């Protein structure tokens, strides 16, 4: 059994890799930081292959999959991603385009290629790491929220197609709220709400994936939020989200 995990050098991806190794999966670990991947590989009890790549580059993303598709993969975890804080008119266009390439384009490519192979083989699991942000409009992190909405809705749609086809292939979207990872530093924010541990989020993600769940929302507070959003118009949700986003930056 083999699994590919992108963004495996830290945070949720690293913890998911540990859990998959504990279940007996040999791992293909991908991220930009090779040294961190090798440190993780040395800790794990199963065989690990390290591939340093920047999947924001479409060519590297496609080469990654070509390099591993012969490994008889059973699980693909699309975890690589990042955020950016600031008003849309003032944030860096170049950084936003790199975010779209990482959070959307790479996820789309790897999901499509994996689903095609898994469907033909008659088995396999794809876990796409979205966010609770995917349920909401996100002023002050507009592009990030939009990318996670794409990941969530894409995953839900693919799941329904597979269900109607009677396919045993399972796809799942992980939608955590704040998590104690390096995300804050990269995005330039600090959460106003307490975050869950990456270990807990990973446990719920892996458990939900293998249980065949379509969407996993870790934590009671985030589950309540996803339900409550149905009772408020988007314009109100945008205002509430702005309030919490503003507090992230000390506002």
GROMACS .gro file of N, CA and C in nm, residues 94-161:
model
  204
   94UNK      N    1   0.116   3.872  -0.782
   94UNK     CA    2   0.203   3.757  -0.808
   94UNK      C    3   0.185   3.649  -0.703
   95UNK      N    4   0.175   3.690  -0.574
   95UNK     CA    5   0.154   3.593  -0.467
   95UNK      C    6   0.017   3.526  -0.479
   96UNK      N    7  -0.083   3.604  -0.518
   96UNK     CA    8  -0.217   3.547  -0.533
   96UNK      C    9  -0.221   3.446  -0.648
   97UNK      N   10  -0.153   3.475  -0.757
   97UNK     CA   11  -0.150   3.381  -0.868
   97UNK      C   12  -0.076   3.254  -0.830
   98UNK      N   13   0.030   3.269  -0.750
   98UNK     CA   14   0.101   3.150  -0.701
   98UNK      C   15   0.011   3.069  -0.608
   99UNK      N   16  -0.069   3.140  -0.527
   99UNK     CA   17  -0.164   3.072  -0.439
   99UNK      C   18  -0.267   2.995  -0.520
  100UNK      N   19  -0.320   3.057  -0.624
  100UNK     CA   20  -0.418   2.989  -0.710
  100UNK      C   21  -0.354   2.866  -0.775
  101UNK      N   22  -0.231   2.879  -0.820
  101UNK     CA   23  -0.162   2.765  -0.881
  101UNK      C   24  -0.142   2.651  -0.780
  102UNK      N   25  -0.114   2.686  -0.655
  102UNK     CA   26  -0.091   2.584  -0.552
  102UNK      C   27  -0.221   2.528  -0.499
  103UNK      N   28  -0.310   2.616  -0.458
  103UNK     CA   29  -0.433   2.574  -0.389
  103UNK      C   30  -0.538   2.517  -0.483
  104UNK      N   31  -0.537   2.560  -0.610
  104UNK     CA   32  -0.640   2.514  -0.704
  104UNK      C   33  -0.579   2.429  -0.816
  105UNK      N   34  -0.490   2.489  -0.893
  105UNK     CA   35  -0.441   2.422  -1.014
  105UNK      C   36  -0.376   2.287  -0.982
  106UNK      N   37  -0.287   2.285  -0.882
  106UNK     CA   38  -0.218   2.161  -0.847
  106UNK      C   39  -0.316   2.057  -0.792
  107UNK      N   40  -0.410   2.102  -0.709
  107UNK     CA   41  -0.510   2.010  -0.655
  107UNK      C   42  -0.595   1.952  -0.768
  108UNK      N   43  -0.633   2.037  -0.863
  108UNK     CA   44  -0.714   1.993  -0.976
  108UNK      C   45  -0.639   1.888  -1.058
  109UNK      N   46  -0.515   1.916  -1.090
  109UNK     CA   47  -0.435   1.824  -1.172
  109UNK      C   48  -0.419   1.690  -1.102
  110UNK      N   49  -0.374   1.692  -0.978
  110UNK     CA   50  -0.346   1.567  -0.908
  110UNK      C   51  -0.474   1.489  -0.878
  111UNK      N   52  -0.583   1.560  -0.850
  111UNK     CA   53  -0.710   1.491  -0.827
  111UNK      C   54  -0.759   1.423  -0.954
  112UNK      N   55  -0.756   1.495  -1.066
  112UNK     CA   56  -0.804   1.436  -1.192
  112UNK      C   57  -0.722   1.315  -1.230
  113UNK      N   58  -0.590   1.326  -1.225
  113UNK     CA   59  -0.505   1.214  -1.265
  113UNK      C   60  -0.524   1.095  -1.172
  114UNK      N   61  -0.536   1.121  -1.041
  114UNK     CA   62  -0.555   1.012  -0.945
  114UNK      C   63  -0.691   0.947  -0.962
  115UNK      N   64  -0.797   1.027  -0.977
  115UNK     CA   65  -0.931   0.971  -0.991
  115UNK      C   66  -0.940   0.886  -1.118
  116UNK      N   67  -0.880   0.930  -1.227
  116UNK     CA   68  -0.881   0.850  -1.349
  116UNK      C   69  -0.815   0.714  -1.326
  117UNK      N   70  -0.698   0.715  -1.264
  117UNK     CA   71  -0.627   0.590  -1.239
  117UNK      C   72  -0.701   0.503  -1.139
  118UNK      N   73  -0.752   0.563  -1.032
  118UNK     CA   74  -0.821   0.486  -0.928
  118UNK      C   75  -0.950   0.426  -0.983
  119UNK      N   76  -1.024   0.502  -1.063
  119UNK     CA   77  -1.149   0.452  -1.119
  119UNK      C   78  -1.123   0.333  -1.212
  120UNK      N   79  -1.016   0.342  -1.290
  120UNK     CA   80  -0.982   0.232  -1.380
  120UNK      C   81  -0.940   0.108  -1.302
  121UNK      N   82  -0.876   0.128  -1.188
  121UNK     CA   83  -0.826   0.019  -1.106
  121UNK      C   84  -0.935  -0.037  -1.013
  122UNK      N   85  -1.035   0.048  -0.984
  122UNK     CA   86  -1.145   0.004  -0.898
  122UNK      C   87  -1.120   0.021  -0.750
  123UNK      N   88  -1.029   0.108  -0.713
  123UNK     CA   89  -1.007   0.136  -0.571
  123UNK      C   90  -0.920   0.260  -0.557
  124UNK      N   91  -0.927   0.324  -0.440
  124UNK     CA   92  -0.841   0.439  -0.413
  124UNK      C   93  -0.911   0.546  -0.333
  125UNK      N   94  -0.831   0.631  -0.272
  125UNK     CA   95  -0.881   0.738  -0.186
  125UNK      C   96  -0.809   0.868  -0.221
  126UNK      N   97  -0.886   0.977  -0.228
  126UNK     CA   98  -0.828   1.110  -0.247
  126UNK      C   99  -0.879   1.200  -0.135
  127UNK      N  100  -0.786   1.261  -0.063
  127UNK     CA  101  -0.820   1.357   0.042
  127UNK      C  102  -0.771   1.494  -0.003
  128UNK      N  103  -0.864   1.587  -0.022
  128UNK     CA  104  -0.830   1.724  -0.058
  128UNK      C  105  -0.847   1.814   0.064
  129UNK      N  106  -0.740   1.881   0.101
  129UNK     CA  107  -0.746   1.969   0.219
  129UNK      C  108  -0.800   2.104   0.176
  130UNK      N  109  -0.925   2.129   0.210
  130UNK     CA  110  -0.989   2.257   0.186
  130UNK      C  111  -0.979   2.338   0.316
  131UNK      N  112  -1.090   2.392   0.363
  131UNK     CA  113  -1.090   2.473   0.484
  131UNK      C  114  -1.234   2.509   0.516
  132UNK      N  115  -1.261   2.542   0.642
  132UNK     CA  116  -1.391   2.599   0.675
  132UNK      C  117  -1.412   2.730   0.600
  133UNK      N  118  -1.302   2.793   0.557
  133UNK     CA  119  -1.311   2.913   0.474
  133UNK      C  120  -1.386   2.886   0.345
  134UNK      N  121  -1.388   2.761   0.301
  134UNK     CA  122  -1.455   2.726   0.177
  134UNK      C  123  -1.606   2.741   0.182
  135UNK      N  124  -1.662   2.756   0.302
  135UNK     CA  125  -1.806   2.772   0.317
  135UNK      C  126  -1.849   2.919   0.316
  136UNK      N  127  -1.752   3.011   0.315
  136UNK     CA  128  -1.783   3.151   0.342
  136UNK      C  129  -1.720   3.247   0.241
  137UNK      N  130  -1.775   3.369   0.227
  137UNK     CA  131  -1.702   3.477   0.161
  137UNK      C  132  -1.592   3.524   0.257
  138UNK      N  133  -1.478   3.567   0.204
  138UNK     CA  134  -1.364   3.594   0.292
  138UNK      C  135  -1.298   3.728   0.274
  139UNK      N  136  -1.364   3.838   0.304
  139UNK     CA  137  -1.296   3.967   0.294
  139UNK      C  138  -1.169   3.969   0.378
  140UNK      N  139  -1.066   4.030   0.326
  140UNK     CA  140  -0.931   4.041   0.381
  140UNK      C  141  -0.846   3.915   0.357
  141UNK      N  142  -0.911   3.807   0.313
  141UNK     CA  143  -0.837   3.691   0.261
  141UNK      C  144  -0.916   3.637   0.142
  142UNK      N  145  -0.958   3.728   0.055
  142UNK     CA  146  -1.055   3.695  -0.049
  142UNK      C  147  -1.009   3.581  -0.140
  143UNK      N  148  -0.885   3.586  -0.183
  143UNK     CA  149  -0.836   3.485  -0.276
  143UNK      C  150  -0.824   3.349  -0.208
  144UNK      N  151  -0.772   3.348  -0.087
  144UNK     CA  152  -0.759   3.222  -0.014
  144UNK      C  153  -0.894   3.155   0.005
  145UNK      N  154  -0.994   3.230   0.053
  145UNK     CA  155  -1.126   3.174   0.074
  145UNK      C  156  -1.183   3.120  -0.057
  146UNK      N  157  -1.163   3.194  -0.165
  146UNK     CA  158  -1.215   3.151  -0.295
  146UNK      C  159  -1.148   3.022  -0.341
  147UNK      N  160  -1.017   3.008  -0.317
  147UNK     CA  161  -0.949   2.884  -0.357
  147UNK      C  162  -1.002   2.765  -0.280
  148UNK      N  163  -1.032   2.784  -0.153
  148UNK     CA  164  -1.080   2.672  -0.073
  148UNK      C  165  -1.225   2.636  -0.106
  149UNK      N  166  -1.303   2.736  -0.150
  149UNK     CA  167  -1.437   2.706  -0.199
  149UNK      C  168  -1.427   2.618  -0.323
  150UNK      N  169  -1.333   2.648  -0.410
  150UNK     CA  170  -1.313   2.568  -0.531
  150UNK      C  171  -1.282   2.423  -0.494
  151UNK      N  172  -1.188   2.405  -0.401
  151UNK     CA  173  -1.148   2.270  -0.362
  151UNK      C  174  -1.266   2.193  -0.303
  152UNK      N  175  -1.341   2.259  -0.215
  152UNK     CA  176  -1.456   2.194  -0.152
  152UNK      C  177  -1.561   2.154  -0.256
  153UNK      N  178  -1.602   2.247  -0.341
  153UNK     CA  179  -1.708   2.218  -0.437
  153UNK      C  180  -1.664   2.119  -0.543
  154UNK      N  181  -1.539   2.127  -0.585
  154UNK     CA  182  -1.487   2.030  -0.680
  154UNK      C  183  -1.495   1.889  -0.621
  155UNK      N  184  -1.451   1.875  -0.499
  155UNK     CA  185  -1.450   1.744  -0.433
  155UNK      C  186  -1.590   1.689  -0.417
  156UNK      N  187  -1.684   1.774  -0.375
  156UNK     CA  188  -1.822   1.730  -0.359
  156UNK      C  189  -1.881   1.683  -0.492
  157UNK      N  190  -1.852   1.755  -0.599
  157UNK     CA  191  -1.906   1.719  -0.730
  157UNK      C  192  -1.849   1.587  -0.779
  158UNK      N  193  -1.718   1.569  -0.763
  158UNK     CA  194  -1.654   1.444  -0.805
  158UNK      C  195  -1.711   1.328  -0.725
  159UNK      N  196  -1.733   1.348  -0.598
  159UNK     CA  197  -1.788   1.243  -0.513
  159UNK      C  198  -1.924   1.196  -0.565
  160UNK      N  199  -2.008   1.290  -0.605
  160UNK     CA  200  -2.140   1.253  -0.656
  160UNK      C  201  -2.129   1.179  -0.789
  161UNK      N  202  -2.037   1.222  -0.875
  161UNK     CA  203  -2.018   1.151  -1.001
  161UNK      C  204  -1.975   1.006  -0.976
   0.00000   0.00000   0.00000
